[in-house]
Coordinates of C-alpha atoms in Angstrom, one line a residue:
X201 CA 94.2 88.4 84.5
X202 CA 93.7 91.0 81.8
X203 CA 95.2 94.4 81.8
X204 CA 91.4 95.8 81.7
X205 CA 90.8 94.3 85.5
X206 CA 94.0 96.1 86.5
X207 CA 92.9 99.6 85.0
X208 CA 89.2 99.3 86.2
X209 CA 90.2 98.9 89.3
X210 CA 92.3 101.5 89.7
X211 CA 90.2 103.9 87.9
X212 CA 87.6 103.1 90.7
X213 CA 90.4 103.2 93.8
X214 CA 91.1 106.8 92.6
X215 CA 87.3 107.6 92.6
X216 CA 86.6 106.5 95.9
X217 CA 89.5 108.4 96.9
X218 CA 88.8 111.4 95.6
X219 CA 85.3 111.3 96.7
X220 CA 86.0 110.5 100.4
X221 CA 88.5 113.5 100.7
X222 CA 85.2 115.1 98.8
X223 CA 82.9 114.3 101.5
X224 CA 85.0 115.0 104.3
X225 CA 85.8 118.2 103.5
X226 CA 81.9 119.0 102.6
X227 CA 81.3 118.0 106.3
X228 CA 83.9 119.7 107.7
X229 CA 82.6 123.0 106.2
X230 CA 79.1 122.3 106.8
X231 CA 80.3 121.7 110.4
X232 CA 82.4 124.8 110.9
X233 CA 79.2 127.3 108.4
X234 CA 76.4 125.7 111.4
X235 CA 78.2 127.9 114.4
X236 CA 78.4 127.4 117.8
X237 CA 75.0 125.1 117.2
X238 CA 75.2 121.5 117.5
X239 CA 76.4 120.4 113.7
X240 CA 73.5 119.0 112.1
X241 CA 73.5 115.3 111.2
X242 CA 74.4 115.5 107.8
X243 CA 77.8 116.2 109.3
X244 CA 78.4 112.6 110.5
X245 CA 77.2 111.1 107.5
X246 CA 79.4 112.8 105.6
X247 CA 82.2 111.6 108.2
X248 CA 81.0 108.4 108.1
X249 CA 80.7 108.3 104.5
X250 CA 84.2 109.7 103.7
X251 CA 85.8 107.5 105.9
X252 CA 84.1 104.4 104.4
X253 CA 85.0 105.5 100.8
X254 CA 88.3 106.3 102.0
X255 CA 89.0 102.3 103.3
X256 CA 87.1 100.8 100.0
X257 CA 89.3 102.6 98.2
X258 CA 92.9 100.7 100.5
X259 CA 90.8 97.7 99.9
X260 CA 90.3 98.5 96.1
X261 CA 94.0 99.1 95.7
X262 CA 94.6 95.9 97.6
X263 CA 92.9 93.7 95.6
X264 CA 94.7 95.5 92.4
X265 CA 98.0 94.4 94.0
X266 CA 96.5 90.8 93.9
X267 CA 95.7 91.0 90.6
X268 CA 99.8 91.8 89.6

C-alpha cells in the first residue's frame, strides 16, 4: 500500500481521538453546569457520541496496523 493510506489514516485516528475526549468532556460539564436537575439529554449523546468516536478511532488504528 502507499505511504499516503498509512498517513490518512492516522491523521483521521488522531481526529476521532481528539474529538471523543472533546465530547466527553463537553458532557461532562454540561452535566455537572445543569445542577442537582436531571442532566438534559444532550448529555448522553455526547456520552454516546464520545465513546463511539473513541472505538472508531481503535478500529482506525487497527486497520493502519493492517496496512504495515
Amino acid at each position: 500500500m502507499p505511504g499516503i493510506f498509512k498517513a490518512l489514516t492516522t491523521i483521521i485516528a488522531w481526529v476521532l481521538l481528539v474529538f471523543g475526549f472533546l465530547r466527553l468532556i463537553i458532557g461532562l460539564v454540561v452535566a455537572f453546569s445543569s445542577g442537582p436537575s436531571m442532566p438534559p439529554t444532550e448529555v448522553y449523546f455526547d456520552f454516546a457520541v464520545g465513546i463511539a468516536s473513541l472505538t472508531l478511532s481503535a478500529v482506525v488504528m487497527q486497520l493502519r496496523r493492517k496496512l504495515e
